[in-house]
Coordinates of C-alpha atoms in Angstrom, one line a residue:
M1 CA 76.3 -10.6 38.0
S2 CA 75.4 -9.1 40.6
D3 CA 78.1 -10.0 44.0
Q4 CA 74.8 -11.4 45.8
S5 CA 74.9 -14.1 43.4
R6 CA 78.8 -14.3 42.6
P7 CA 80.3 -17.1 43.0
Y8 CA 82.2 -16.2 46.5
R9 CA 85.6 -18.8 46.8
T10 CA 87.8 -19.3 49.6
A11 CA 90.8 -19.9 49.5
A12 CA 94.2 -20.6 52.3
V13 CA 97.6 -19.9 52.6
I14 CA 99.9 -21.5 54.7
P15 CA 103.6 -20.4 55.2
A16 CA 106.0 -23.4 55.7
A17 CA 109.3 -21.8 55.2
G18 CA 110.4 -22.0 59.2
R19 CA 113.4 -23.2 60.6
G20 CA 111.4 -23.5 64.3
V21 CA 115.1 -23.0 66.0
R22 CA 112.7 -23.5 68.3
L23 CA 112.6 -26.7 68.1
G24 CA 115.8 -27.0 68.1
P25 CA 118.5 -29.1 65.8
G26 CA 116.6 -30.9 62.8
A27 CA 113.8 -30.6 60.4
P28 CA 112.1 -27.6 59.9
K29 CA 109.4 -27.6 62.5
A30 CA 106.5 -27.0 59.2
L31 CA 108.0 -31.0 58.6
R32 CA 108.5 -32.0 62.9
A33 CA 106.5 -35.3 62.9
L34 CA 103.0 -34.6 65.3
G35 CA 101.1 -38.8 65.9
G36 CA 104.3 -39.9 63.1
T37 CA 102.8 -37.5 60.6
P38 CA 104.0 -34.4 59.4
M39 CA 103.1 -31.1 60.7
L40 CA 102.1 -29.3 58.2
V41 CA 100.5 -32.3 56.8
H42 CA 97.9 -32.0 60.0
A43 CA 97.8 -28.2 59.0
V44 CA 97.1 -28.7 55.8
R45 CA 93.2 -31.1 56.1
A46 CA 92.6 -28.1 59.2
M47 CA 91.8 -26.2 56.4
A48 CA 90.8 -29.0 54.1
A49 CA 88.3 -29.4 56.7
S50 CA 85.3 -26.9 56.4
R51 CA 83.3 -27.5 53.3
H52 CA 83.8 -23.7 53.0
V53 CA 87.6 -23.9 51.6
S54 CA 88.2 -25.3 48.6
L55 CA 91.8 -24.1 47.1
V56 CA 95.2 -24.1 49.4
V57 CA 98.4 -22.9 48.8
V58 CA 101.2 -24.1 49.9
V59 CA 104.9 -21.9 50.6
A60 CA 107.1 -23.7 50.8
P61 CA 110.9 -23.2 51.5
P62 CA 112.5 -21.6 48.7
D63 CA 114.8 -24.3 47.8
G64 CA 112.2 -26.8 49.0
A65 CA 108.4 -26.8 47.0
P66 CA 109.2 -30.2 45.1
E67 CA 109.7 -32.1 49.0
V68 CA 106.6 -30.6 49.8
R69 CA 104.7 -30.8 46.7
L70 CA 105.8 -34.8 46.8
L71 CA 105.2 -35.0 51.1
L72 CA 101.7 -34.0 50.6
D73 CA 101.8 -36.4 48.5
E74 CA 102.1 -39.2 50.2
H75 CA 99.0 -38.3 52.3
A76 CA 95.8 -39.0 52.1
L77 CA 94.6 -35.1 51.8
P78 CA 90.6 -34.6 51.0
E79 CA 89.5 -35.0 47.2
R80 CA 87.6 -32.3 46.9
T81 CA 90.4 -30.1 47.6
E82 CA 92.2 -28.5 45.6
F83 CA 96.1 -28.6 46.9
V84 CA 98.8 -25.3 45.2
V85 CA 103.2 -25.4 46.5
V86 CA 104.9 -22.9 46.0
P87 CA 108.6 -22.0 47.0
G88 CA 108.9 -19.4 49.5
G89 CA 110.6 -15.6 50.4
E90 CA 113.3 -15.0 52.8
T91 CA 110.5 -13.5 55.2
R92 CA 107.0 -15.0 56.7
Q93 CA 105.1 -11.4 55.4
E94 CA 107.4 -12.1 51.6
S95 CA 106.0 -16.1 51.4
V96 CA 102.5 -15.1 52.6
K97 CA 102.9 -12.2 49.8
L98 CA 104.1 -15.1 47.6
G99 CA 101.3 -17.2 48.7
L100 CA 98.2 -14.6 48.0
D101 CA 99.9 -14.2 43.7
A102 CA 99.7 -18.1 42.7
L103 CA 95.8 -17.7 43.7
P104 CA 93.8 -17.7 41.2
A105 CA 91.0 -14.4 40.1
D106 CA 87.9 -16.3 41.8
V107 CA 88.9 -15.8 45.0
S108 CA 87.5 -13.4 47.5
A109 CA 88.0 -14.2 50.9
V110 CA 91.8 -15.7 52.2
L111 CA 93.2 -17.8 54.9
V112 CA 96.5 -17.2 55.6
H113 CA 97.4 -20.3 59.1
D114 CA 100.2 -20.7 60.2
A115 CA 101.9 -24.6 59.8
A116 CA 102.3 -24.4 63.7
R117 CA 98.8 -24.9 64.8
P118 CA 98.1 -28.0 62.9
L119 CA 95.0 -29.0 65.4
V120 CA 92.8 -26.5 64.9
P121 CA 89.2 -27.1 65.3
V122 CA 87.4 -27.2 61.8
D123 CA 84.4 -24.8 63.8
T124 CA 86.9 -22.1 64.6
V125 CA 88.0 -22.1 60.6
D126 CA 84.3 -22.1 59.7
A127 CA 83.5 -19.1 62.1
V128 CA 85.8 -17.6 60.9
I129 CA 84.7 -17.9 57.0
E130 CA 81.3 -17.1 58.4
A131 CA 82.7 -13.1 59.3
V132 CA 84.5 -12.2 56.2
R133 CA 81.9 -14.0 54.8
D134 CA 79.3 -10.5 56.6
G135 CA 81.3 -8.2 56.0
A136 CA 84.0 -7.9 57.8
P137 CA 87.6 -7.3 56.3
A138 CA 89.9 -8.9 58.5
V139 CA 89.2 -11.0 61.0
V140 CA 91.1 -12.6 63.5
P141 CA 90.6 -15.7 66.1
A142 CA 91.4 -15.1 69.3
L143 CA 90.9 -16.2 73.2
P144 CA 91.4 -14.0 76.8
L145 CA 93.9 -13.9 78.5
A146 CA 94.6 -15.7 81.6
D147 CA 97.7 -14.3 83.3
T148 CA 98.2 -10.9 83.5
V149 CA 100.3 -9.2 81.4
K150 CA 102.8 -6.4 81.7
E151 CA 104.6 -4.1 79.5
V152 CA 108.3 -3.8 80.9
E153 CA 111.0 -2.1 79.3
P154 CA 113.4 -4.6 77.6
G155 CA 116.9 -4.7 78.3
A156 CA 119.6 -7.8 78.3
P157 CA 119.0 -11.3 78.4
G158 CA 117.9 -12.3 81.9
E159 CA 118.9 -9.0 83.5
P160 CA 115.7 -7.3 85.6
E161 CA 113.4 -5.1 83.2
P162 CA 111.5 -2.2 84.2
V163 CA 107.7 -2.1 84.1
L164 CA 106.1 0.3 82.4
S165 CA 102.7 0.1 83.2
T166 CA 99.6 -2.7 83.6
P167 CA 96.8 -3.1 80.9
V168 CA 93.7 -3.7 82.1
R169 CA 93.5 -7.8 81.1
A170 CA 89.8 -8.0 80.4
R171 CA 90.6 -5.5 77.3
L172 CA 93.5 -8.3 75.6
R173 CA 93.1 -11.7 73.5
A174 CA 96.0 -13.0 72.2
V175 CA 95.5 -14.3 68.9
Q176 CA 95.1 -17.5 66.1
T177 CA 95.2 -18.5 63.4
P178 CA 92.9 -18.4 60.9
Q179 CA 93.5 -14.7 59.6
G180 CA 90.5 -14.4 57.7
F181 CA 90.4 -11.4 54.9
D182 CA 88.7 -10.0 52.2
R183 CA 91.1 -10.9 49.4
A184 CA 90.7 -7.4 47.7
T185 CA 92.1 -5.5 52.0
L186 CA 94.5 -8.5 52.8
V187 CA 96.7 -7.6 48.8
R188 CA 96.2 -3.3 50.0
A189 CA 97.6 -4.5 53.0
H190 CA 101.2 -6.4 51.9
E191 CA 101.1 -3.3 48.4
Q192 CA 101.3 -0.8 51.6
A193 CA 103.5 -2.3 52.9
A194 CA 106.2 -3.2 50.5
V195 CA 106.5 0.6 49.9
S196 CA 106.4 2.1 53.8
G197 CA 109.0 -1.0 54.9
E198 CA 106.5 -1.4 58.1
G199 CA 106.5 -4.9 59.5
A200 CA 103.5 -6.4 61.8
T201 CA 103.6 -9.4 63.3
D202 CA 100.7 -11.0 61.9
D203 CA 99.0 -9.5 58.1
A204 CA 95.8 -8.5 60.9
G205 CA 98.3 -6.1 62.1
M206 CA 99.1 -4.9 58.4
V207 CA 95.0 -4.3 58.1
E208 CA 95.6 -2.1 60.9
Q209 CA 97.6 -0.2 59.3
L210 CA 95.2 0.5 56.5
G211 CA 93.4 2.3 58.8
A212 CA 90.4 -1.1 58.2
P213 CA 89.2 -2.5 60.7
V214 CA 89.9 -5.6 62.3
V215 CA 87.1 -7.9 64.3
V216 CA 87.8 -10.8 66.3
V217 CA 85.7 -14.8 66.6
P218 CA 86.2 -16.7 69.3
G219 CA 89.7 -19.1 69.4
H220 CA 90.6 -22.2 70.7
E221 CA 92.1 -23.9 73.9
E222 CA 93.1 -26.5 71.0
A223 CA 94.4 -24.4 68.2
F224 CA 97.4 -24.0 69.9
K225 CA 101.0 -22.9 68.0
V226 CA 103.6 -25.7 68.5
T227 CA 106.6 -24.2 69.4
R228 CA 108.6 -25.7 71.6
P229 CA 109.2 -28.6 73.0
L230 CA 106.7 -28.8 75.6
D231 CA 104.0 -27.0 73.3
L232 CA 104.3 -30.1 71.3
V233 CA 103.9 -33.1 74.6
L234 CA 100.7 -31.4 74.0
A235 CA 100.2 -31.4 71.2
E236 CA 101.0 -35.7 71.0
A237 CA 98.6 -36.1 74.0
V238 CA 95.6 -33.8 72.2
L239 CA 96.3 -35.7 69.4
A240 CA 95.6 -39.1 71.3
R241 CA 92.4 -38.4 72.6
R242 CA 91.1 -37.5 69.6
R243 CA 91.4 -40.3 68.3
A244 CA 90.7 -42.3 71.0
N245 CA 87.9 -40.3 71.6
D246 CA 86.4 -40.2 67.7
G247 CA 89.0 -41.9 65.0
F248 CA 90.7 -38.8 64.4

């Protein structure tokens, strides 16, 4: 079978094993309610909203896979999309690798999405997938920065920090998820990171360490990460507007 005729299956991996301490005590961040529904469910629905995504792998806390599986079973999810829940590792990198290990052999493209970005629009998801299908080994959605950024010499918390430089803002982007990858490239990046011991703040960073190209597509303001209590307030407002306007 030629490459052009071979089925091109896309799966999404959602690492959801973190505690989310910046949101305060309580349930893990991915299980915090947004509009009465756990953020994780919103994130899974956001991936499944794309007609290109046929499988979603949720990576649960190491001892919480049965509970997460039950949670997903309790909420309405698209029937055309398959869902799998696997236990995660101690770090996000380990959890993503465990999610990759759970993918069937016929998956060619992989999305890695933060459970804490529950409101990413389907157009953004599709734009990432399309860029991977067009041949990019790694794709990230991103937005231009509104603020000037300073590089500083880190100091003690609360203490003044010397400025080292001011990067050119026009060359900077704030990266979001889902990040999309050619599966073989992402697997190779994780394998190299495990051997070298070098980490990265996102999966695209590990692909950069391979020397493979990473491209940016336009992100969306509603794909923000819910990290602090104020982010949750904003997410509630966005969800309420969607429901009022679109019946979301």
